[in-house]
Coordinates of C-alpha atoms in Angstrom, one line a residue:
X1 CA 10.0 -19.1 -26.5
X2 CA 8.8 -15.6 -26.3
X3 CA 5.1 -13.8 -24.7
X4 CA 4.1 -11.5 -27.3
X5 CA 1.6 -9.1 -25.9
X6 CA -1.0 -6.5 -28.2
X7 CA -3.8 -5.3 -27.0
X8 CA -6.0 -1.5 -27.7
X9 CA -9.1 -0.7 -25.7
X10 CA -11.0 2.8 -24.5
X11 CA -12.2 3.5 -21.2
X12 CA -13.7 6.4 -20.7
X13 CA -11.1 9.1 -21.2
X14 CA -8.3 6.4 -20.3
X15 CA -6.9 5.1 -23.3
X16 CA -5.0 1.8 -23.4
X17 CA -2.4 1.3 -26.3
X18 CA 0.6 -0.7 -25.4
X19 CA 2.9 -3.6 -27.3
X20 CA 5.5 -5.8 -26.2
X21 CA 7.6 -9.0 -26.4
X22 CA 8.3 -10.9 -23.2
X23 CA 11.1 -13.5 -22.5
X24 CA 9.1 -17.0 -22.1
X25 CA 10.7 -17.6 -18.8
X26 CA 11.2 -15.9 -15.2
X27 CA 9.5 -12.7 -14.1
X28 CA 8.7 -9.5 -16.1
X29 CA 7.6 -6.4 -14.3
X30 CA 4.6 -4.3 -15.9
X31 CA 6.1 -1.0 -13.6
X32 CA 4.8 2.5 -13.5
X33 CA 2.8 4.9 -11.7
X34 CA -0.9 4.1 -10.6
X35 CA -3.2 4.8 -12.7
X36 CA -0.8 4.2 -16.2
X37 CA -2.6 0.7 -17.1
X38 CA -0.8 -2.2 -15.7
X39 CA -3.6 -3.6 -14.2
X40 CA -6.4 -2.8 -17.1
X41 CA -3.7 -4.6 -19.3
X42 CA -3.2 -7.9 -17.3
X43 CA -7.1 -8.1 -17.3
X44 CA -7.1 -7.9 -20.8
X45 CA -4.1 -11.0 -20.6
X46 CA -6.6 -13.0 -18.6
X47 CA -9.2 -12.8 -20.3
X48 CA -11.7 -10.4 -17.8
X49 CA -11.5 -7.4 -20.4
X50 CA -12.6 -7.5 -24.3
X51 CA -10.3 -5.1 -26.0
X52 CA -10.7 -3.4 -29.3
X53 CA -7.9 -5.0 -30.7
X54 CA -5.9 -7.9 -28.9
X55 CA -3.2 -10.2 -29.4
X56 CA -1.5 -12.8 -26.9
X57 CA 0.7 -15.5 -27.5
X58 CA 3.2 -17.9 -25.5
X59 CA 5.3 -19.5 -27.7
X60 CA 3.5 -22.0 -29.9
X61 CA 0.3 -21.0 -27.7
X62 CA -2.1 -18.5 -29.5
X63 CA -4.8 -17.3 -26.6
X64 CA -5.8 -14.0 -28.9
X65 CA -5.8 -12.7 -32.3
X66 CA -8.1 -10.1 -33.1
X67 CA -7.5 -10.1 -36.6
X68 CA -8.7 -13.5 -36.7
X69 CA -11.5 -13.7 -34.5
X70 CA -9.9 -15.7 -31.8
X71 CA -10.0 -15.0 -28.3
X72 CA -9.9 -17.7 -25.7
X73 CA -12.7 -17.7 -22.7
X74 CA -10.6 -16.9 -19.1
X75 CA -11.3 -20.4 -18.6
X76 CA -9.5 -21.9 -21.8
X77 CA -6.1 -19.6 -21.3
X78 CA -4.0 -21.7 -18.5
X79 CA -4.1 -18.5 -16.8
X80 CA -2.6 -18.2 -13.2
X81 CA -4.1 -14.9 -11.6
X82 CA -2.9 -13.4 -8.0
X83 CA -4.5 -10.6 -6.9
X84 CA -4.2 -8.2 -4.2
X85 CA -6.1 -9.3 -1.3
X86 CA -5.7 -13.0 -1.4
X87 CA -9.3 -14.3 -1.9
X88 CA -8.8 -17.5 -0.5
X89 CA -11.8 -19.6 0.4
X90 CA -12.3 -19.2 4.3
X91 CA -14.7 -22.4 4.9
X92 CA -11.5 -24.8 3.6
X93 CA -8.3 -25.1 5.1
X94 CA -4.8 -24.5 3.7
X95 CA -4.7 -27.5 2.5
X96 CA -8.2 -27.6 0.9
X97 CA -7.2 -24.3 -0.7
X98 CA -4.6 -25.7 -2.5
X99 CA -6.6 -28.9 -3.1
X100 CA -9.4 -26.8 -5.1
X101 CA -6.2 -25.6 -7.8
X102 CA -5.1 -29.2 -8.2
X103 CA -8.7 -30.8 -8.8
X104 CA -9.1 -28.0 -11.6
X105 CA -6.2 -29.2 -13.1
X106 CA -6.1 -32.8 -15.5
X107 CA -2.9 -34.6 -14.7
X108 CA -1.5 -34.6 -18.0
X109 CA -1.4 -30.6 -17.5
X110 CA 0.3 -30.2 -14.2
X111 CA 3.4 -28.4 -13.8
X112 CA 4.7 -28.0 -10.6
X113 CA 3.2 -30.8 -8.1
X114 CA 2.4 -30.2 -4.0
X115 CA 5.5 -30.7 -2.8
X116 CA 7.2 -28.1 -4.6
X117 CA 4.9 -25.7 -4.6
X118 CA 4.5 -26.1 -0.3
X119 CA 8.1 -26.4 -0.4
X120 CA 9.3 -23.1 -2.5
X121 CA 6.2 -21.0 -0.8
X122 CA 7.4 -22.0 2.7
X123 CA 4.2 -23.1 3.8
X124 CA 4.4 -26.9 5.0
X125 CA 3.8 -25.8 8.7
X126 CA 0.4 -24.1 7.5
X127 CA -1.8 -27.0 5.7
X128 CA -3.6 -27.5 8.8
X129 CA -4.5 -24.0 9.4
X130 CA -7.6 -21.9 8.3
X131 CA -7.0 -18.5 6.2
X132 CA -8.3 -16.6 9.4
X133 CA -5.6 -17.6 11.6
X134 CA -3.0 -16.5 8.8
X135 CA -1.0 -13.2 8.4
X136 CA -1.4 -11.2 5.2
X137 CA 1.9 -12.9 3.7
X138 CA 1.0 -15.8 4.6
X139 CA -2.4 -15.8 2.6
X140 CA -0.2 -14.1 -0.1
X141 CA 1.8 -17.3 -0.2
X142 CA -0.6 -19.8 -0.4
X143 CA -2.7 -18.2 -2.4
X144 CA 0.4 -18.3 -4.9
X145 CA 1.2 -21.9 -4.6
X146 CA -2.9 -22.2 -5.7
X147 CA -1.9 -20.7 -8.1
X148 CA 0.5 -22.4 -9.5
X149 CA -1.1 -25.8 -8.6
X150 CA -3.9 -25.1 -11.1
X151 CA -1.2 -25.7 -13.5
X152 CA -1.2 -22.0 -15.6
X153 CA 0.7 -22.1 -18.4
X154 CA 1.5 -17.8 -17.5
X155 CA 1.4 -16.7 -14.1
X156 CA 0.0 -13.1 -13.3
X157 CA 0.4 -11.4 -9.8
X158 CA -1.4 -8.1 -9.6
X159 CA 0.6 -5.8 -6.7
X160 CA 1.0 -8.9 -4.4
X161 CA 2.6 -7.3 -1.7
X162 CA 0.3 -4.1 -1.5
X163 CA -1.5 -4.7 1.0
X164 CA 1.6 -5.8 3.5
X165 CA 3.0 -4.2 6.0
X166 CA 6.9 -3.3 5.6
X167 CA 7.2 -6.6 7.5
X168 CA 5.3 -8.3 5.8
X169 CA 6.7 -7.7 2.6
X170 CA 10.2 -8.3 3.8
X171 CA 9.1 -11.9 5.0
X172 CA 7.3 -12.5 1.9
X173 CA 10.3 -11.7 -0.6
X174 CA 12.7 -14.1 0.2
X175 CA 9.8 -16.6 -1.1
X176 CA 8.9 -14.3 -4.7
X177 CA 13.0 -14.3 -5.1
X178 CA 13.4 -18.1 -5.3
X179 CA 9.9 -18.4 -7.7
X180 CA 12.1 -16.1 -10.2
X181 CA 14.7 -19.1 -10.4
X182 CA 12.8 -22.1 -10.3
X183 CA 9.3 -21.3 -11.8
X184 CA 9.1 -23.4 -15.3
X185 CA 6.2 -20.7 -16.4
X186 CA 6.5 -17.3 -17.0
X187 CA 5.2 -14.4 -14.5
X188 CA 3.6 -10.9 -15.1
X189 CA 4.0 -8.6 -11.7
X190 CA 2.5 -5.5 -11.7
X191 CA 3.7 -3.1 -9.4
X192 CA 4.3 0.7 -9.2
X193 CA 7.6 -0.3 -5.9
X194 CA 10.8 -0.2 -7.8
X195 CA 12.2 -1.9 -5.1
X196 CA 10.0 -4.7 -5.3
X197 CA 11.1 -4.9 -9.5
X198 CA 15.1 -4.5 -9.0
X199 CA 14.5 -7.5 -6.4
X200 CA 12.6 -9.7 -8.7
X201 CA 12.2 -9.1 -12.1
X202 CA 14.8 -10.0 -15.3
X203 CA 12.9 -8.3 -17.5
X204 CA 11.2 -4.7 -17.6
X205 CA 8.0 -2.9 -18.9
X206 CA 7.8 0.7 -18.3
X207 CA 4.1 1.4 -18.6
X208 CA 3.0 5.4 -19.1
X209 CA -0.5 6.7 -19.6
X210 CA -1.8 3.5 -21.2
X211 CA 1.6 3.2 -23.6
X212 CA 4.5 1.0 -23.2
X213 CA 7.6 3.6 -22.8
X214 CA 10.6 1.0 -22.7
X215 CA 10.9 -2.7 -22.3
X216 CA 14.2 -4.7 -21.9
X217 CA 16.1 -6.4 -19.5
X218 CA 16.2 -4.7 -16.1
X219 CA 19.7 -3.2 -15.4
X220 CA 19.4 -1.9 -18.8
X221 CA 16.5 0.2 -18.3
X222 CA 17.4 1.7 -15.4
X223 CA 19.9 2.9 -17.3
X224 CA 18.7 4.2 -20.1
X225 CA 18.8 8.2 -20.2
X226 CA 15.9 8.9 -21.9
X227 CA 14.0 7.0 -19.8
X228 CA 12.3 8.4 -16.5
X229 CA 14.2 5.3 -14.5
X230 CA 17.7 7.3 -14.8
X231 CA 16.2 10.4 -12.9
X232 CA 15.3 11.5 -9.4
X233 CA 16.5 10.7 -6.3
X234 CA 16.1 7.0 -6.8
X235 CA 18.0 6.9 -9.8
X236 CA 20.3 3.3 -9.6
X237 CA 22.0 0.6 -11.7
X238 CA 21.7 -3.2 -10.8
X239 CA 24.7 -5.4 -11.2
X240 CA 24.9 -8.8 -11.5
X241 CA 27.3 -10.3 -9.4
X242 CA 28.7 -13.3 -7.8
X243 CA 30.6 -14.1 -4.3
X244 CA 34.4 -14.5 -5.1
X245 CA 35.9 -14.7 -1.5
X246 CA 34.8 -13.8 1.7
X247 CA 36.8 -11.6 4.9
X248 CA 36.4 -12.8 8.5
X249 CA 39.0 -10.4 9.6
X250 CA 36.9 -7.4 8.3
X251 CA 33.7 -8.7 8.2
X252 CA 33.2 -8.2 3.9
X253 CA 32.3 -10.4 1.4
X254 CA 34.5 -10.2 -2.3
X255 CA 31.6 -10.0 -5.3
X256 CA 33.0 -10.4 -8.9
X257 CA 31.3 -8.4 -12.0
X258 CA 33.3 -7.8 -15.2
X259 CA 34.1 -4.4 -14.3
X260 CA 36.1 -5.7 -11.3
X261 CA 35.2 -6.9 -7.3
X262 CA 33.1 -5.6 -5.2
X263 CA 34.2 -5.0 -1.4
X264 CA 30.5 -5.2 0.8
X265 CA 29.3 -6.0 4.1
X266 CA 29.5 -10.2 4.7
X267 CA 26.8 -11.9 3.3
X268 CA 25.5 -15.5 4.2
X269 CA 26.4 -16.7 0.9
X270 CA 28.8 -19.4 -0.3
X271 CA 31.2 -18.9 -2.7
X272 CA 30.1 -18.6 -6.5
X273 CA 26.8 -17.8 -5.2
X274 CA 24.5 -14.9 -7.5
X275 CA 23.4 -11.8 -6.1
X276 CA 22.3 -8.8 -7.4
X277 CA 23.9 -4.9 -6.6
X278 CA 21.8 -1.9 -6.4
X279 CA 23.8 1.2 -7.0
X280 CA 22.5 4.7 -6.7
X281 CA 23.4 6.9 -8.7
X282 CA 24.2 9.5 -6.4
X283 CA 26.8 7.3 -4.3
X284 CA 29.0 7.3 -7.3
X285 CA 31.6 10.1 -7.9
X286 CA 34.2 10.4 -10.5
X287 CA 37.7 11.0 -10.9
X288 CA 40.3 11.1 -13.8
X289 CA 42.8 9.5 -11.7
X290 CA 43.4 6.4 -9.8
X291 CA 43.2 6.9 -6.0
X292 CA 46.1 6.3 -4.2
X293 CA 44.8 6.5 -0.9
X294 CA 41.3 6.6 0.2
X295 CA 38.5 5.3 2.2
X296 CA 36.3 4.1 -0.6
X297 CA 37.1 0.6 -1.6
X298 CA 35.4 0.5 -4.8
X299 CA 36.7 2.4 -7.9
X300 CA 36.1 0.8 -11.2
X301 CA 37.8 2.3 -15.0
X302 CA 35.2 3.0 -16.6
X303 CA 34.3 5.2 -20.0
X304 CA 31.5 7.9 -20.3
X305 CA 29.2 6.8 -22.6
X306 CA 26.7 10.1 -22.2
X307 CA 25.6 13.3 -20.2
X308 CA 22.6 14.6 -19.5
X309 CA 21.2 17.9 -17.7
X310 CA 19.4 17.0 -14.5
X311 CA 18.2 20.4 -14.0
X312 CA 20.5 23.5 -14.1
X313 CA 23.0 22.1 -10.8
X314 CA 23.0 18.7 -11.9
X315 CA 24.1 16.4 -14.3
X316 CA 23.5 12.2 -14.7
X317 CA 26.5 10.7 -16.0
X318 CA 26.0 7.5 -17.9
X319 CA 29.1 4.9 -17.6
X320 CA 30.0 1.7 -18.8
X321 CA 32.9 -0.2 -16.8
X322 CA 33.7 -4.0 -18.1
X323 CA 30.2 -3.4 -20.2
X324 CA 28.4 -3.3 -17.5
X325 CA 26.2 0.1 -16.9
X326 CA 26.1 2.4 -14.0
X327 CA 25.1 5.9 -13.4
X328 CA 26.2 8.6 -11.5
X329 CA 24.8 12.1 -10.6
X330 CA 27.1 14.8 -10.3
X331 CA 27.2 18.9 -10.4
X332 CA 27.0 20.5 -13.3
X333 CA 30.4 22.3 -11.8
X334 CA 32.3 18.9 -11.3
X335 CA 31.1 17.8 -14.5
X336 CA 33.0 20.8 -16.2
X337 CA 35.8 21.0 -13.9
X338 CA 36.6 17.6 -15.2
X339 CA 35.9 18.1 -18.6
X340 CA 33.2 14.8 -19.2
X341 CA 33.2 14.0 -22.8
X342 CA 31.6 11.0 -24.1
X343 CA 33.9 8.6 -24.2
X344 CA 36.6 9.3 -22.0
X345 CA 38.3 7.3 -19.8
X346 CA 38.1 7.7 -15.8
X347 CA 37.4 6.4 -12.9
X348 CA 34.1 5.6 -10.7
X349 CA 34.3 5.5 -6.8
X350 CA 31.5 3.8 -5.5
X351 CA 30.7 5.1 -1.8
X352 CA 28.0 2.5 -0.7
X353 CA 26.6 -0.9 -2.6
X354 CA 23.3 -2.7 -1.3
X355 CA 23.0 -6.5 -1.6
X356 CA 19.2 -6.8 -2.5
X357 CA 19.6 -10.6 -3.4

């Protein structure tokens, strides 16, 4: 099952023109600057903007077709929309909150039931409360498991964590990371934090002055060289990995990928547990031969697969170790005192890994 997403409309001089195809399950990010569309195009998803030409369907689910006249009411779409600010209703409390989702909702067409949602959202401690006496992540989260009590068939969270505090968002993610696993519905997050993405999404759309510039799986985007994502100072490749062993003695944790083990700082994590790597691209240097000696415990073989210019100092060297993509940024004078070619074989040191989940 796939979301297949078309939709054309004109706003003023803004003009919106974007197409993609969406995995039917977990979280895909609409990312990209503000002002580029992501939120005009979930609108259009939900129903709350006519387009000049629109097309939406989940699966065996047609909400849109343009071609043939059909376009479902907000009402009629199953729908699940989180906004910024998280518009709960002040007069009721927590639990009347998430009461007004589930009376919306015929039995026959509920998904995920009270206990689950209060359970994955954290938020058993809060029923008796009123949305006055909550933080600003704690409104997001309830207003989430409303959400997905109504029983939406496609989940949409516009910038959730925008209006947060660093601390707030940090208390709040732990809570989005475990919706990504065990959601049974799809979810749309916009967001213009690449953080936020490489911590939650599978799936990517790079959104550009109303276009859609790439869309894939995540790790695979970032890597891409003739995409934006594979530039900058933030430039990084995600790695899926999973705890092998772990190091009392030297307080490390062992994390497996098919390129080879990770060494990283101890995580709370049993063995064979997932997590995710976030490697910058300018923590990775090259070398044609195996260290014998040295203080970096990761180096990988790998294989160039491409080079590009990153101005006239710099050069982004795109690698591929046990299929697996990573990137690293280099000078243009290393890059020709080692002679990169595409396709030859090295080796990639990698000076500092972060655990993002």
């Amino acid at each position: 099952m796939s979301l297949q997403v078309r939709y054309r409309l004109q706003r003023g001089a803004f003009r919106l023109d974007t197409a993609f195809e969406a995995p039917g399950r977990g979280v895909t990010a609409l990312f990209g600057r503000s002002g580029s569309g992501k939120t005009l195009l979930l609108r259009c998803i939900a129903g709350l903007e006519q387009a000049e030409a629109g097309f939406l369907r989940l699966g065996e689910t047609q909400w849109e077709d343009s071609d043939t006249g059909l376009r479902l009411p907000p009402n009629h779409r199953r729908v699940g929309y989180v906004f910024q600010e998280a518009a709960l209703f002040p007069h009721l409390s927590v639990r009347g909150n998430l009461h007004y989702g589930l009376r919306r909702t015929p039995a026959e067409e509920r998904r995920i039931d009270e206990g689950q949602a209060v359970e994955w959202l954290g938020i058993g401690h809060l029923l008796g409360r009123r949305p006055a006496t909550l933080s600003g992540g704690e409104r997001q989260r309830v207003a989430i498991a409303r959400a997905l009590l109504a029983g939406p068939r496609l989940l949409l969270m516009d910038e959730p964590l925008a209006a947060l505090d660093r601390e707030a968002k940090a208390a709040i993610l732990p809570y989005l990371e475990r919706l990504h696993e065990v959601l049974p519905v799809p979810v749309l997050y916009v967001s213009h934090s690449l953080d936020e993405v490489v911590h939650l999404a599978d799936h990517l759309v790079l959104v550009g002055e109303g276009r859609v510039q790439g869309s894939g799986p995540v790790a695979e985007l970032l890597t891409r060289l003739d995409l934006p994502l594979a530039h900058g100072e933030g430039a990084a490749a995600v790695v899926e990995a999973r705890v092998a062993a772990h190091d009392p003695e030297f307080h490390l944790s062992y994390l497996d990928f098919p390129g080879g083990r990770f060494s990283v700082r101890a995580v709370d994590a049993p063995v064979g547990a997932r997590h995710r790597l976030r490697i910058l691209a300018k923590d990775v240097s090259l070398t044609l031969e195996a260290p014998r000696a040295s203080s970096i415990l990761n180096v990988f073989p790998a294989r160039v697969g491409a080079i590009v210019e990153e101005g006239p100092a710099q050069r982004i060297v795109q690698l591929e170790a046990g299929g697996i993509r990573l990137l690293s940024r280099i000078t243009a004078k290393s890059a020709s005192l080692l002679g990169l070619e595409p396709g030859m074989a090295l080796y990639a040191q990698i000076k500092s890994v972060a655990v993002i989940d």
